[in-house]
Short mmCIF file of C-alpha atoms in Angstrom, two decimals:
data_model
loop_
_atom_site.label_atom_id
_atom_site.label_comp_id
_atom_site.label_asym_id
_atom_site.label_seq_id
_atom_site.Cartn_x
_atom_site.Cartn_y
_atom_site.Cartn_z
CA LYS A 538 10.17 -6.87 -8.73
CA GLN A 539 6.43 -6.72 -9.28
CA GLU A 540 5.24 -4.61 -12.21
CA VAL A 541 1.65 -3.92 -13.19
CA THR A 542 0.57 -3.00 -16.70
CA GLN A 543 -2.85 -1.83 -17.82
CA ILE A 544 -4.10 -1.90 -21.36
CA PRO A 545 -5.48 0.14 -23.00
CA ALA A 546 -4.28 3.44 -21.54
CA ALA A 547 -7.45 5.15 -22.75
CA LEU A 548 -10.79 3.97 -24.05
CA SER A 549 -13.80 5.79 -25.49
CA VAL A 550 -17.12 4.00 -25.92
CA PRO A 551 -20.75 4.94 -26.53
CA GLU A 552 -23.25 4.55 -23.73
CA GLY A 553 -24.64 1.04 -23.32
CA GLU A 554 -21.58 -0.81 -24.55
CA ASN A 555 -20.03 -3.66 -22.56
CA LEU A 556 -16.29 -3.32 -22.11
CA VAL A 557 -13.24 -5.04 -20.67
CA LEU A 558 -10.22 -3.45 -19.02
CA ASN A 559 -7.05 -5.49 -18.78
CA CYS A 560 -4.41 -5.72 -16.10
CA SER A 561 -1.27 -7.87 -16.12
CA PHE A 562 1.34 -8.41 -13.43
CA THR A 563 4.79 -9.96 -13.62
CA ASP A 564 4.95 -11.93 -10.36
CA SER A 565 2.15 -14.45 -9.95
CA ALA A 566 2.89 -14.95 -6.25
CA ILE A 567 0.45 -12.25 -5.23
CA TYR A 568 -1.75 -11.64 -2.23
CA ASN A 569 -4.85 -9.66 -3.06
CA LEU A 570 -5.65 -7.73 -6.22
CA GLN A 571 -7.76 -4.62 -6.00
CA TRP A 572 -9.51 -2.51 -8.64
CA PHE A 573 -10.05 1.19 -7.96
CA ARG A 574 -11.76 4.09 -9.65
CA GLN A 575 -10.32 7.61 -9.61
CA ASP A 576 -12.25 10.66 -10.75
CA PRO A 577 -10.27 13.77 -11.83
CA GLY A 578 -8.83 15.59 -8.83
CA LYS A 579 -10.30 13.06 -6.43
CA GLY A 580 -9.17 10.15 -4.32
CA LEU A 581 -9.48 6.45 -5.03
CA THR A 582 -12.67 4.49 -4.60
CA SER A 583 -12.31 0.75 -4.09
CA LEU A 584 -14.43 -1.17 -6.59
CA LEU A 585 -13.57 -4.81 -6.11
CA LEU A 586 -11.10 -6.84 -4.07
CA ILE A 587 -10.12 -10.33 -5.22
CA GLN A 588 -8.24 -12.39 -2.70
CA SER A 589 -5.52 -14.66 -4.04
CA SER A 590 -7.62 -17.79 -3.49
CA GLN A 591 -10.55 -16.39 -5.48
CA ARG A 592 -11.09 -16.27 -9.22
CA GLU A 593 -13.64 -13.48 -9.51
CA GLN A 594 -15.76 -10.92 -7.72
CA THR A 595 -18.94 -9.17 -8.80
CA SER A 596 -20.56 -5.94 -7.72
CA GLY A 597 -23.53 -4.64 -9.67
CA ARG A 598 -22.48 -4.08 -13.29
CA LEU A 599 -18.84 -4.81 -12.48
CA ASN A 600 -17.13 -8.19 -12.62
CA ALA A 601 -13.44 -8.73 -11.99
CA SER A 602 -11.59 -11.95 -12.70
CA LEU A 603 -8.18 -13.12 -11.60
CA ASP A 604 -5.92 -15.68 -13.29
CA LYS A 605 -2.79 -15.92 -11.19
CA SER A 606 -1.08 -18.50 -13.41
CA SER A 607 -1.13 -16.17 -16.41
CA GLY A 608 -0.64 -13.02 -14.36
CA ARG A 609 -3.83 -11.36 -15.52
CA SER A 610 -6.96 -9.71 -14.24
CA THR A 611 -9.85 -8.22 -16.17
CA LEU A 612 -12.52 -5.76 -15.15
CA TYR A 613 -15.75 -6.18 -17.06
CA ILE A 614 -18.22 -3.29 -17.09
CA ALA A 615 -21.69 -4.09 -18.40
CA ALA A 616 -24.01 -1.56 -20.02
CA SER A 617 -21.65 1.38 -19.59
CA GLN A 618 -23.02 4.78 -18.56
CA PRO A 619 -21.57 8.32 -18.79
CA GLY A 620 -21.15 8.23 -15.00
CA ASP A 621 -18.64 5.41 -15.46
CA SER A 622 -16.20 7.86 -17.04
CA ALA A 623 -13.10 7.84 -14.82
CA THR A 624 -9.64 6.32 -14.54
CA TYR A 625 -9.62 2.68 -13.47
CA LEU A 626 -6.61 1.44 -11.55
CA CYS A 627 -5.47 -2.11 -10.93
CA ALA A 628 -3.17 -2.86 -8.00
CA VAL A 629 -1.48 -5.91 -6.50
CA TYR A 630 0.55 -6.30 -3.35
CA ASN A 631 4.32 -6.63 -3.22
CA GLN A 632 5.83 -9.90 -2.00
CA ALA A 633 5.92 -8.70 1.61
CA GLY A 634 2.22 -7.85 1.47
CA THR A 635 2.95 -4.34 2.72
CA ALA A 636 2.52 -2.16 -0.35
CA LEU A 637 0.15 -1.97 -3.29
CA ILE A 638 1.82 -1.77 -6.69
CA PHE A 639 -0.34 0.21 -9.10
CA GLY A 640 -0.69 0.19 -12.84
CA LYS A 641 -0.92 3.55 -14.60
CA GLY A 642 -4.61 3.08 -15.21
CA THR A 643 -7.10 3.05 -18.03
CA THR A 644 -8.96 6.30 -18.60
CA LEU A 645 -12.49 5.52 -19.71
CA SER A 646 -14.81 7.96 -21.44
CA VAL A 647 -18.44 6.96 -22.01
CA SER A 648 -20.39 9.24 -24.32
CA SER A 649 -24.16 9.67 -24.18
CA ASN B 194 -18.45 6.14 9.89
CA ALA B 195 -16.06 8.71 8.48
CA GLY B 196 -13.63 7.59 5.86
CA VAL B 197 -9.92 8.35 5.69
CA MET B 198 -9.52 12.07 6.36
CA GLN B 199 -6.65 14.05 4.93
CA ASN B 200 -5.76 17.68 5.45
CA PRO B 201 -5.02 20.07 4.08
CA ARG B 202 -6.61 19.22 0.76
CA HIS B 203 -4.48 21.81 -0.99
CA LEU B 204 -1.17 23.23 0.18
CA VAL B 205 1.07 25.80 -1.50
CA ARG B 206 4.66 26.19 -0.38
CA ARG B 207 7.67 28.10 -1.66
CA ARG B 208 10.92 26.29 -2.33
CA GLY B 209 12.78 25.62 0.90
CA GLN B 210 9.73 25.64 3.16
CA GLU B 211 8.34 22.66 5.02
CA ALA B 212 5.14 20.80 4.18
CA ARG B 213 3.16 18.77 6.73
CA LEU B 214 0.37 16.53 5.54
CA ARG B 215 -1.99 14.88 8.01
CA CYS B 216 -4.01 11.69 7.77
CA SER B 217 -6.62 10.30 10.15
CA PRO B 218 -7.41 6.66 9.33
CA MET B 219 -10.85 5.15 9.34
CA LYS B 220 -12.24 4.31 12.75
CA GLY B 221 -10.81 1.02 13.96
CA HIS B 222 -7.91 1.04 11.49
CA SER B 223 -4.40 1.00 12.88
CA HIS B 224 -2.45 0.60 9.62
CA VAL B 225 -1.64 3.63 7.49
CA TYR B 226 -0.01 3.90 4.07
CA TRP B 227 1.22 6.94 2.16
CA TYR B 228 1.33 7.11 -1.65
CA ARG B 229 2.44 9.82 -4.05
CA GLN B 230 0.97 10.54 -7.47
CA LEU B 231 3.11 12.70 -9.70
CA PRO B 232 1.56 14.40 -12.72
CA GLU B 233 1.09 11.93 -15.58
CA GLU B 234 2.43 9.07 -13.47
CA GLY B 235 0.90 6.28 -11.47
CA LEU B 236 0.57 6.01 -7.74
CA LYS B 237 3.81 5.11 -5.98
CA PHE B 238 4.07 3.58 -2.52
CA MET B 239 6.04 5.62 -0.01
CA VAL B 240 5.65 4.22 3.50
CA TYR B 241 3.59 1.86 5.65
CA LEU B 242 3.12 2.52 9.35
CA GLN B 243 1.36 1.04 12.31
CA LYS B 244 0.87 2.93 15.53
CA GLU B 245 4.28 4.23 16.61
CA ASN B 246 6.13 1.98 14.14
CA ILE B 247 7.39 2.28 10.57
CA ILE B 248 6.91 -1.13 8.95
CA ASP B 249 8.05 -0.50 5.37
CA GLU B 250 9.64 2.72 4.15
CA SER B 251 11.13 1.32 0.97
CA GLY B 252 9.40 3.96 -1.17
CA MET B 253 10.46 7.00 0.82
CA PRO B 254 13.10 9.32 -0.65
CA LYS B 255 16.26 9.07 1.42
CA GLU B 256 16.37 12.77 2.30
CA ARG B 257 13.89 15.45 3.38
CA PHE B 258 10.93 13.08 3.77
CA SER B 259 9.75 11.55 7.04
CA ALA B 260 6.58 9.98 8.36
CA GLU B 261 5.16 9.18 11.75
CA PHE B 262 2.03 7.66 13.22
CA PRO B 263 1.96 8.47 16.94
CA LYS B 264 -0.02 6.65 19.58
CA GLU B 265 -2.46 9.54 19.68
CA GLY B 266 -3.40 11.70 16.73
CA PRO B 267 -3.08 11.52 12.97
CA SER B 268 -0.27 10.22 10.83
CA ILE B 269 2.01 12.98 9.55
CA LEU B 270 4.01 13.05 6.32
CA ARG B 271 6.66 15.74 6.58
CA ILE B 272 8.64 17.15 3.67
CA GLN B 273 11.48 19.47 4.58
CA GLN B 274 13.01 22.06 2.24
CA VAL B 275 10.51 21.39 -0.51
CA VAL B 276 11.54 21.57 -4.17
CA ARG B 277 9.39 21.96 -7.27
CA GLY B 278 9.69 18.23 -7.97
CA ASP B 279 7.77 17.53 -4.74
CA SER B 280 4.62 18.98 -6.32
CA ALA B 281 2.20 16.07 -6.40
CA ALA B 282 -0.91 14.57 -4.88
CA TYR B 283 -0.18 12.68 -1.68
CA PHE B 284 -2.68 10.01 -0.75
CA CYS B 285 -3.15 8.27 2.56
CA ALA B 286 -4.82 4.91 2.94
CA SER B 287 -5.75 2.80 5.93
CA SER B 288 -6.68 -0.78 6.71
CA TRP B 289 -7.82 -2.82 9.66
CA GLY B 290 -4.91 -5.27 9.51
CA GLN B 291 -1.97 -5.54 7.15
CA ALA B 292 -3.93 -5.08 3.96
CA GLY B 293 -1.96 -7.62 1.96
CA ASN B 294 -3.20 -10.33 4.27
CA THR B 295 -6.56 -9.20 5.51
CA GLY B 296 -8.36 -7.25 2.83
CA GLU B 297 -9.08 -3.84 1.49
CA LEU B 298 -7.23 -0.60 1.54
CA PHE B 299 -9.32 2.56 1.84
CA PHE B 300 -8.00 5.82 0.47
CA GLY B 301 -8.48 9.45 1.42
CA GLU B 302 -9.19 12.29 -1.01
CA GLY B 303 -5.54 13.29 -1.11
CA SER B 304 -3.49 16.39 -0.33
CA ARG B 305 -2.30 18.33 -3.34
CA LEU B 306 1.02 20.05 -2.78
CA THR B 307 2.16 22.81 -5.09
CA VAL B 308 5.69 24.16 -4.71
CA LEU B 309 6.28 27.58 -6.21
#
């Protein structure tokens, strides 16, 4: 059974700092891995999708990497801003490819 | 191009009543997924549907919960005889193909159910 763990659960950093969020999963036979952002009381916004054949994806100040063999993904945020404050969720698909399995998220707070 | 539309955004029900949550997928998407987010917990998969078919309902509670995605109209998540433990945010997502194979899942803003 696939399980997804995100560390740390919460993170507070000053504006401008570079940071890394970690995600680990127990079953390396995954399809895609997707990183989301969730603001309080809101829905999920897709940030980056890494297909199983890829090793990383970049969008603006965000870079996500995938190492299937070790069961890990990282989300790197460069030059953090207060607007980056949110909960970041990592999710991978179950073996059937029909359902995303989510971690509990990392809640990021960036102070100005 | 409108995103995934969910309504109502907020719903209050008394114990024993029925709750109906609606989801219109993104234009061109025929695959719909329902997730539940309980307070202080992560998102949990409930059900995956294509038009007129339930593909995977492994996350659905065995009783009181049902889902449909008719040929015409939105997908409906129905909760009968609600209890306080059903209070949660219910999110709908859609994709063009089966998302595990073809790409991204896009989420709606969620429907927040409160059971009094």
